[in-house]
Amino acid sequence: MQAERGFPRELLNQPVSARITYFQSYTMPHPKLRVAAQKLKYSIHQPAGASLIFVFGPSGVGKSTLLRKIAQDLTEVALPRMEIHKGYIPVADIEAIAPEFSNFDWKDFYVRALMALKEPMIEKKISRTDSKLKLRLALESALKNRKPDAFFVDEAQNLGKVASGRKLRDQTDCIKSLANITQTQFVLCGTYELLVLRNLSGQLCRRSTDIHLPRYFAEFDNDRQAFQAVLSTFQSYLPLLEAPSLSENWDFCYERSIGCIGILKDWLSRTLSAVLEEDNNARTLTLKHLERHAWSTSQCSIMLKEAKEGEKKLGDKRTTDDQLRADLGLDPSISLPDVAVSSEASNENSTRRVGEPLPRRRPVGEEECVNQ
C-alpha cells in the first residue's frame, strides 16, 4: 500500500495545516502542461527568439503553474551564472492588475516591475509625483542591468482593458518597445481575452509567438485517458489514510472541472481542507465530499461557455489558410499531399474533433505570423 501512495507516509502524523499545504504545493506534470512547457522553454532559449510570447488558455487550466515551473527551471540553470554576476536575475514576474477604472494603469505596472527586479532603494526612487516616463526609464535601466532571460506578466489580458477611443495596439506596442530596447523577452500569460492583443500589426506578428495551453476534451480518447491518469495520480498524493476513489468518479470530476487541471486541483484542495478540518483523523474523502465542495452547474456552465468562445477563436484554420493562398494569387482548391508532422503537432492533433479533416501542411501560406 505504501508503494502505491505518492506522499510520504510520515505526513499523516503532521498537523492538518502541513498536510493541506503539502497537497496544495504538489504540481502534476500532465501531458498538456509538459507540451506547453517544452514550447515555452524553446521559445525563451531560441537564439533569435520572439520579443513577445503569448501564453493563453481557459481560466483554471494551469497557466500560472506553467509559469512557476518555467521560472524554477530557468533559475536552476542560471545558478552558476548568478554566482558570477551578482546583479543578474534569470527571471522576474508580476501580475498585471485589473484597472479600478477604465484604463490599464501603466504607472502601477512599472512600479511592480521594478519591485520584481529588486531595484535597490526603490522606496526612495518611487514617489507619487514620479511621472510614467521617469518610471519607464527606470525600468529600462533595471532590465538592462538585471538582464533577465524572461519577464513574465501573468493575467496579461488586463493590458487590453482600455477606455473607448484608445487603441489596443498602443498597449502591445508599449511592451514590444520595452522588450526591444532592453533586449528582454516578455511572456504575456492570460485567458482567451488575451487573444485580442496578438497579431495587431505585421511587425508584432513577426516578433511574437503563441503558446496555447488547452483543457482536456472528454470526447477524445487520448484526452480522456490522460485526465483519468491525472485523477489517479492526484488521489495517490492526497495525504489521507485511504486513497479516495476519484478514478471511479472521473466523469463527475471532469464535469465540475470542465477538463481544466487547475480547477480540479483547487477543488480537491478545498475539499481536502474541509474534510481534515472537520475531522483530522478522516480516513478518506468521498463522492459526497466532492459534491458538497464542487462548483455549481451554473458556475461550470459559465466557465465552459468562456472556454468554448476562446476555443472557437482558435478554431479550424482552413478558411484563413485558403484565404491567404487566394490573396497571394495561389489556387486554394489545389489538394496537396500530407507530409509527416512533428511529435508536437501529433500531440495537438490528438484533440482533433470528430469529423474534422486531417491537417495538411502547405508549402506556402501554412504558418501564421508567429515563431519567426
CSV table of C-alpha atoms in Angstrom, one decimal:
chain,number,residue,atom,x,y,z
A,1,MET,CA,0.0,0.0,0.0
A,2,GLN,CA,2.8,2.4,0.9
A,3,ALA,CA,4.4,2.0,-2.6
A,4,GLU,CA,1.2,3.0,-4.3
A,5,ARG,CA,0.9,6.2,-2.4
A,6,GLY,CA,2.8,9.2,-3.7
A,7,PHE,CA,3.1,11.2,-0.4
A,8,PRO,CA,5.5,10.5,2.5
A,9,ARG,CA,3.6,8.3,5.0
A,10,GLU,CA,5.0,10.3,7.9
A,11,LEU,CA,3.0,13.2,6.7
A,12,LEU,CA,-0.1,11.5,8.2
A,13,ASN,CA,1.4,12.3,11.7
A,14,GLN,CA,1.9,16.0,10.8
A,15,PRO,CA,-0.6,18.8,11.7
A,16,VAL,CA,-3.6,19.3,9.4
A,17,SER,CA,-2.1,22.5,8.0
A,18,ALA,CA,1.1,20.7,6.9
A,19,ARG,CA,-0.9,18.0,5.1
A,20,ILE,CA,-3.1,20.6,3.3
A,21,THR,CA,0.0,22.7,2.4
A,22,TYR,CA,1.7,19.6,1.0
A,23,PHE,CA,-1.1,18.8,-1.4
A,24,GLN,CA,-1.6,22.5,-2.4
A,25,SER,CA,2.1,22.7,-3.3
A,26,TYR,CA,2.1,19.5,-5.3
A,27,THR,CA,2.3,20.0,-9.1
A,28,MET,CA,1.2,17.4,-11.6
A,29,PRO,CA,3.3,17.4,-14.8
A,30,HIS,CA,0.4,16.3,-17.0
A,31,PRO,CA,0.8,15.9,-20.8
A,32,LYS,CA,-0.7,19.2,-21.9
A,33,LEU,CA,1.4,21.1,-19.3
A,34,ARG,CA,4.5,19.3,-20.5
A,35,VAL,CA,3.9,20.2,-24.1
A,36,ALA,CA,3.3,23.9,-23.3
A,37,ALA,CA,6.4,24.0,-21.0
A,38,GLN,CA,8.5,22.5,-23.8
A,39,LYS,CA,7.3,25.1,-26.2
A,40,LEU,CA,7.8,28.0,-23.8
A,41,LYS,CA,11.3,26.9,-22.8
A,42,TYR,CA,12.3,26.5,-26.5
A,43,SER,CA,10.9,30.0,-27.3
A,44,ILE,CA,12.8,31.6,-24.5
A,45,HIS,CA,16.1,29.9,-25.4
A,46,GLN,CA,15.8,30.3,-29.1
A,47,PRO,CA,18.8,32.5,-30.3
A,48,ALA,CA,16.6,34.7,-32.5
A,49,GLY,CA,13.7,34.5,-30.1
A,50,ALA,CA,10.5,36.5,-30.2
A,51,SER,CA,10.2,39.7,-28.2
A,52,LEU,CA,6.7,38.8,-27.0
A,53,ILE,CA,5.5,35.3,-26.2
A,54,PHE,CA,1.7,35.0,-25.7
A,55,VAL,CA,0.6,32.1,-23.4
A,56,PHE,CA,-3.2,31.7,-23.3
A,57,GLY,CA,-5.9,29.2,-22.3
A,58,PRO,CA,-9.1,28.9,-20.3
A,59,SER,CA,-9.3,30.2,-16.8
A,60,GLY,CA,-8.1,27.5,-14.3
A,61,VAL,CA,-6.2,25.4,-16.9
A,62,GLY,CA,-2.9,25.8,-15.1
A,63,LYS,CA,-1.2,28.8,-16.8
A,64,SER,CA,0.2,30.2,-13.5
A,65,THR,CA,1.5,26.7,-12.6
A,66,LEU,CA,3.3,26.7,-16.0
A,67,LEU,CA,5.0,30.0,-15.3
A,68,ARG,CA,6.1,28.8,-11.9
A,69,LYS,CA,7.6,25.7,-13.4
A,70,ILE,CA,9.5,27.5,-16.1
A,71,ALA,CA,10.7,30.1,-13.6
A,72,GLN,CA,12.1,27.3,-11.4
A,73,ASP,CA,13.8,25.7,-14.4
A,74,LEU,CA,15.3,28.9,-15.6
A,75,THR,CA,16.6,29.7,-12.1
A,76,GLU,CA,18.2,26.3,-11.6
A,77,VAL,CA,20.0,26.5,-14.9
A,78,ALA,CA,21.2,30.0,-14.1
A,79,LEU,CA,22.7,29.3,-10.7
A,80,PRO,CA,26.3,29.2,-11.9
A,81,ARG,CA,25.9,32.5,-13.7
A,82,MET,CA,24.2,34.0,-10.7
A,83,GLU,CA,27.3,33.2,-8.6
A,84,ILE,CA,29.5,35.1,-11.0
A,85,HIS,CA,27.2,38.0,-11.9
A,86,LYS,CA,25.6,39.1,-8.6
A,87,GLY,CA,23.2,41.6,-10.2
A,88,TYR,CA,21.8,39.0,-12.7
A,89,ILE,CA,18.2,37.8,-12.2
A,90,PRO,CA,17.2,34.9,-14.6
A,91,VAL,CA,13.5,35.6,-14.4
A,92,ALA,CA,11.2,38.1,-12.9
A,93,ASP,CA,7.4,38.0,-12.8
A,94,ILE,CA,4.5,40.3,-12.0
A,95,GLU,CA,0.7,40.2,-12.3
A,96,ALA,CA,-1.0,42.8,-14.4
A,97,ILE,CA,-3.6,44.3,-12.1
A,98,ALA,CA,-7.1,44.9,-13.4
A,99,PRO,CA,-7.7,48.7,-13.5
A,100,GLU,CA,-10.0,50.2,-11.0
A,101,PHE,CA,-11.4,52.5,-13.7
A,102,SER,CA,-11.4,52.2,-17.5
A,103,ASN,CA,-7.7,52.3,-18.3
A,104,PHE,CA,-4.9,49.9,-17.5
A,105,ASP,CA,-2.5,51.6,-15.0
A,106,TRP,CA,0.9,51.7,-16.6
A,107,LYS,CA,2.4,53.5,-13.6
A,108,ASP,CA,1.4,50.7,-11.4
A,109,PHE,CA,2.8,48.2,-13.9
A,110,TYR,CA,6.2,50.0,-13.9
A,111,VAL,CA,6.4,50.1,-10.1
A,112,ARG,CA,5.5,46.4,-9.7
A,113,ALA,CA,8.1,45.5,-12.4
A,114,LEU,CA,10.8,47.5,-10.6
A,115,MET,CA,9.9,45.7,-7.4
A,116,ALA,CA,10.1,42.3,-9.2
A,117,LEU,CA,13.6,43.2,-10.4
A,118,LYS,CA,14.6,44.0,-6.8
A,119,GLU,CA,15.5,47.6,-7.7
A,120,PRO,CA,17.7,48.9,-4.8
A,121,MET,CA,16.3,51.6,-2.6
A,122,ILE,CA,13.1,51.5,-4.5
A,123,GLU,CA,11.1,53.3,-1.8
A,124,LYS,CA,13.3,56.4,-2.3
A,125,LYS,CA,13.2,56.3,-6.1
A,126,ILE,CA,9.5,56.0,-6.4
A,127,SER,CA,7.1,58.6,-5.3
A,128,ARG,CA,3.5,59.6,-6.2
A,129,THR,CA,4.9,62.5,-8.1
A,130,ASP,CA,7.0,60.4,-10.4
A,131,SER,CA,5.9,60.5,-14.0
A,132,LYS,CA,5.2,57.4,-16.1
A,133,LEU,CA,8.1,58.4,-18.3
A,134,LYS,CA,10.5,58.5,-15.3
A,135,LEU,CA,9.4,55.2,-14.1
A,136,ARG,CA,9.6,53.8,-17.7
A,137,LEU,CA,13.2,54.9,-18.0
A,138,ALA,CA,14.0,53.4,-14.5
A,139,LEU,CA,12.5,50.1,-15.6
A,140,GLU,CA,14.5,50.1,-18.9
A,141,SER,CA,17.7,50.7,-16.8
A,142,ALA,CA,16.8,47.9,-14.4
A,143,LEU,CA,16.1,45.4,-17.2
A,144,LYS,CA,19.4,46.2,-18.9
A,145,ASN,CA,21.3,45.8,-15.6
A,146,ARG,CA,19.5,42.6,-14.4
A,147,LYS,CA,19.5,41.0,-17.9
A,148,PRO,CA,16.6,38.5,-17.2
A,149,ASP,CA,16.2,35.7,-19.6
A,150,ALA,CA,12.4,36.3,-19.5
A,151,PHE,CA,10.0,38.7,-17.8
A,152,PHE,CA,6.6,37.0,-17.0
A,153,VAL,CA,3.4,39.1,-16.9
A,154,ASP,CA,0.5,36.9,-15.5
A,155,GLU,CA,-3.1,37.9,-16.0
A,156,ALA,CA,-1.9,39.9,-19.1
A,157,GLN,CA,-5.4,40.1,-20.5
A,158,ASN,CA,-5.8,43.1,-18.3
A,159,LEU,CA,-3.5,45.0,-20.6
A,160,GLY,CA,-6.4,45.1,-23.0
A,161,LYS,CA,-8.7,47.0,-20.7
A,162,VAL,CA,-8.6,50.4,-22.2
A,163,ALA,CA,-11.1,53.2,-22.5
A,164,SER,CA,-13.0,53.7,-25.7
A,165,GLY,CA,-11.0,55.7,-28.2
A,166,ARG,CA,-7.7,54.3,-27.2
A,167,LYS,CA,-6.0,51.7,-29.4
A,168,LEU,CA,-5.3,48.2,-28.2
A,169,ARG,CA,-2.3,48.3,-30.4
A,170,ASP,CA,-0.8,51.0,-28.2
A,171,GLN,CA,-0.8,48.5,-25.3
A,172,THR,CA,1.3,45.9,-27.1
A,173,ASP,CA,3.5,48.5,-28.8
A,174,CYS,CA,4.5,49.7,-25.3
A,175,ILE,CA,5.5,46.2,-24.2
A,176,LYS,CA,7.2,45.5,-27.6
A,177,SER,CA,9.3,48.6,-27.5
A,178,LEU,CA,10.3,47.9,-23.9
A,179,ALA,CA,11.3,44.4,-25.0
A,180,ASN,CA,13.3,45.7,-28.0
A,181,ILE,CA,15.1,48.5,-26.1
A,182,THR,CA,16.2,46.2,-23.2
A,183,GLN,CA,16.6,43.0,-25.3
A,184,THR,CA,14.3,41.2,-22.9
A,185,GLN,CA,11.7,38.6,-23.8
A,186,PHE,CA,8.3,39.3,-22.3
A,187,VAL,CA,5.9,36.4,-21.7
A,188,LEU,CA,2.3,37.6,-21.6
A,189,CYS,CA,0.2,35.0,-20.0
A,190,GLY,CA,-3.6,35.1,-19.6
A,191,THR,CA,-7.1,33.9,-20.5
A,192,TYR,CA,-8.5,33.8,-24.0
A,193,GLU,CA,-9.2,37.6,-23.6
A,194,LEU,CA,-5.5,37.9,-24.4
A,195,LEU,CA,-6.2,37.0,-28.0
A,196,VAL,CA,-7.4,40.5,-28.9
A,197,LEU,CA,-3.8,41.8,-28.2
A,198,ARG,CA,-2.0,39.4,-30.6
A,199,ASN,CA,-1.4,39.9,-34.3
A,200,LEU,CA,-2.4,43.6,-34.2
A,201,SER,CA,0.3,44.5,-36.7
A,202,GLY,CA,2.7,42.9,-39.1
A,203,GLN,CA,5.7,43.8,-37.0
A,204,LEU,CA,4.0,42.3,-33.9
A,205,CYS,CA,3.3,39.1,-35.8
A,206,ARG,CA,6.9,38.8,-36.9
A,207,ARG,CA,8.2,39.3,-33.4
A,208,SER,CA,5.8,37.2,-31.4
A,209,THR,CA,5.0,33.6,-30.6
A,210,ASP,CA,1.7,32.0,-29.5
A,211,ILE,CA,1.5,29.1,-27.0
A,212,HIS,CA,-1.9,27.5,-26.2
A,213,LEU,CA,-2.5,25.6,-23.0
A,214,PRO,CA,-5.8,23.9,-23.6
A,215,ARG,CA,-8.2,21.9,-21.4
A,216,TYR,CA,-8.8,18.2,-21.8
A,217,PHE,CA,-11.7,17.1,-24.1
A,218,ALA,CA,-13.7,14.1,-22.8
A,219,GLU,CA,-14.8,13.2,-26.3
A,220,PHE,CA,-11.2,12.3,-27.4
A,221,ASP,CA,-9.7,9.0,-26.2
A,222,ASN,CA,-6.2,10.5,-25.6
A,223,ASP,CA,-7.5,13.4,-23.6
A,224,ARG,CA,-10.0,11.2,-21.6
A,225,GLN,CA,-7.3,8.7,-20.7
A,226,ALA,CA,-4.8,11.5,-19.7
A,227,PHE,CA,-7.5,13.1,-17.5
A,228,GLN,CA,-8.1,9.8,-15.8
A,229,ALA,CA,-4.4,9.3,-15.3
A,230,VAL,CA,-4.2,12.8,-13.6
A,231,LEU,CA,-7.0,11.8,-11.3
A,232,SER,CA,-5.2,8.6,-10.4
A,233,THR,CA,-2.1,10.5,-9.6
A,234,PHE,CA,-3.9,13.1,-7.5
A,235,GLN,CA,-5.7,10.5,-5.4
A,236,SER,CA,-2.3,8.9,-4.6
A,237,TYR,CA,-0.9,12.2,-3.4
A,238,LEU,CA,-3.8,13.2,-1.1
A,239,PRO,CA,-2.4,12.8,2.4
A,240,LEU,CA,-5.2,10.5,3.7
A,241,LEU,CA,-5.1,7.1,5.3
A,242,GLU,CA,-7.0,5.7,2.4
A,243,ALA,CA,-6.9,6.9,-1.2
A,244,PRO,CA,-10.3,8.2,-2.4
A,245,SER,CA,-11.9,6.6,-5.5
A,246,LEU,CA,-11.5,9.6,-7.8
A,247,SER,CA,-10.9,7.4,-10.9
A,248,GLU,CA,-14.3,5.7,-10.4
A,249,ASN,CA,-16.0,9.1,-10.5
A,250,TRP,CA,-13.9,10.6,-13.3
A,251,ASP,CA,-16.9,11.8,-15.3
A,252,PHE,CA,-18.2,13.8,-12.3
A,253,CYS,CA,-14.7,15.2,-11.7
A,254,TYR,CA,-14.5,16.1,-15.4
A,255,GLU,CA,-17.9,17.7,-15.3
A,256,ARG,CA,-17.2,20.0,-12.4
A,257,SER,CA,-13.7,21.0,-13.7
A,258,ILE,CA,-14.7,21.2,-17.4
A,259,GLY,CA,-11.4,19.4,-18.1
A,260,CYS,CA,-9.1,22.1,-16.5
A,261,ILE,CA,-6.5,20.6,-14.2
A,262,GLY,CA,-6.1,23.9,-12.3
A,263,ILE,CA,-9.8,23.9,-11.5
A,264,LEU,CA,-9.7,20.2,-10.5
A,265,LYS,CA,-6.7,20.8,-8.2
A,266,ASP,CA,-8.3,23.8,-6.5
A,267,TRP,CA,-11.5,21.8,-5.9
A,268,LEU,CA,-9.6,18.8,-4.5
A,269,SER,CA,-7.5,21.2,-2.2
A,270,ARG,CA,-10.6,22.9,-0.7
A,271,THR,CA,-12.3,19.5,-0.3
A,272,LEU,CA,-9.3,18.1,1.5
A,273,SER,CA,-9.1,21.1,3.7
A,274,ALA,CA,-12.7,20.9,4.7
A,275,VAL,CA,-12.6,17.2,5.4
A,276,LEU,CA,-9.4,17.4,7.6
A,277,GLU,CA,-10.6,20.5,9.4
A,278,GLU,CA,-13.8,18.7,10.2
A,279,ASP,CA,-12.0,15.6,11.4
A,280,ASN,CA,-8.2,15.5,11.4
A,281,ASN,CA,-8.5,11.7,11.6
A,282,ALA,CA,-10.6,11.3,8.5
A,283,ARG,CA,-9.6,8.2,6.6
A,284,THR,CA,-10.5,9.5,3.1
A,285,LEU,CA,-12.8,11.8,1.2
A,286,THR,CA,-15.9,10.5,-0.6
A,287,LEU,CA,-18.1,11.4,-3.5
A,288,LYS,CA,-20.4,13.3,-1.1
A,289,HIS,CA,-17.5,15.4,0.0
A,290,LEU,CA,-16.7,16.2,-3.6
A,291,GLU,CA,-20.3,17.1,-4.4
A,292,ARG,CA,-20.5,19.3,-1.3
A,293,HIS,CA,-17.5,21.4,-2.4
A,294,ALA,CA,-17.8,21.3,-6.2
A,295,TRP,CA,-18.6,24.4,-8.2
A,296,SER,CA,-22.3,24.6,-9.1
A,297,THR,CA,-23.5,23.6,-12.5
A,298,SER,CA,-24.3,27.2,-13.3
A,299,GLN,CA,-20.8,28.2,-12.4
A,300,CYS,CA,-19.3,25.4,-14.5
A,301,SER,CA,-21.6,26.4,-17.4
A,302,ILE,CA,-20.3,30.0,-17.3
A,303,MET,CA,-16.6,28.7,-17.2
A,304,LEU,CA,-17.3,26.3,-20.1
A,305,LYS,CA,-19.0,29.0,-22.2
A,306,GLU,CA,-16.0,31.3,-21.8
A,307,ALA,CA,-13.7,28.4,-22.7
A,308,LYS,CA,-15.6,27.4,-25.8
A,309,GLU,CA,-15.7,31.0,-27.0
A,310,GLY,CA,-12.0,31.2,-26.8
A,311,GLU,CA,-11.5,27.8,-28.4
A,312,LYS,CA,-13.8,28.9,-31.3
A,313,LYS,CA,-11.5,31.9,-32.0
A,314,LEU,CA,-8.7,29.4,-32.3
A,315,GLY,CA,-10.7,27.0,-34.4
A,316,ASP,CA,-10.0,25.4,-37.7
A,317,LYS,CA,-7.5,27.4,-39.8
A,318,ARG,CA,-8.6,26.0,-43.1
A,319,THR,CA,-10.7,29.0,-44.0
A,320,THR,CA,-8.0,31.5,-43.2
A,321,ASP,CA,-5.3,29.3,-44.9
A,322,ASP,CA,-7.4,29.2,-48.1
A,323,GLN,CA,-8.0,33.0,-48.0
A,324,LEU,CA,-4.3,33.6,-47.6
A,325,ARG,CA,-3.5,31.5,-50.6
A,326,ALA,CA,-6.1,33.3,-52.6
A,327,ASP,CA,-4.8,36.7,-51.6
A,328,LEU,CA,-1.3,35.6,-52.6
A,329,GLY,CA,-2.6,34.5,-56.1
A,330,LEU,CA,-2.3,30.8,-55.3
A,331,ASP,CA,-5.0,28.3,-56.0
A,332,PRO,CA,-6.7,27.4,-52.6
A,333,SER,CA,-8.5,24.5,-54.2
A,334,ILE,CA,-5.4,22.5,-55.0
A,335,SER,CA,-5.2,19.4,-52.9
A,336,LEU,CA,-1.7,18.9,-51.5
A,337,PRO,CA,-0.3,15.6,-50.1
A,338,ASP,CA,0.0,15.1,-46.4
A,339,VAL,CA,3.5,15.3,-45.0
A,340,ALA,CA,5.0,14.0,-41.8
A,341,VAL,CA,4.2,16.1,-38.8
A,342,SER,CA,6.3,16.6,-35.7
A,343,SER,CA,5.6,14.8,-32.4
A,344,GLU,CA,4.4,18.2,-31.1
A,345,ALA,CA,1.9,18.5,-33.8
A,346,SER,CA,0.8,14.9,-33.4
A,347,ASN,CA,0.1,15.6,-29.8
A,348,GLU,CA,-2.1,18.6,-30.7
A,349,ASN,CA,-3.9,16.6,-33.3
A,350,SER,CA,-4.9,14.1,-30.7
A,351,THR,CA,-7.6,16.6,-29.8
A,352,ARG,CA,-9.0,16.8,-33.3
A,353,ARG,CA,-12.7,16.9,-33.2
A,354,VAL,CA,-14.8,14.1,-34.6
A,355,GLY,CA,-15.4,14.6,-38.4
A,356,GLU,CA,-12.6,17.2,-38.7
A,357,PRO,CA,-10.3,16.5,-41.7
A,358,LEU,CA,-6.7,15.6,-41.0
A,359,PRO,CA,-4.4,18.7,-41.2
A,360,ARG,CA,-2.3,19.2,-44.3
A,361,ARG,CA,1.0,21.1,-44.3
A,362,ARG,CA,1.1,23.5,-47.2
A,363,PRO,CA,4.4,24.5,-48.8
A,364,VAL,CA,3.2,28.1,-48.8
A,365,GLY,CA,0.9,30.0,-46.5
A,366,GLU,CA,0.6,27.4,-43.8
A,367,GLU,CA,2.1,29.1,-40.8
A,368,GLU,CA,0.5,32.1,-39.0
A,369,CYS,CA,2.8,35.0,-38.4
A,370,VAL,CA,4.4,33.5,-35.3
A,371,ASN,CA,7.5,31.6,-34.5
A,372,GLN,CA,9.5,33.5,-37.0
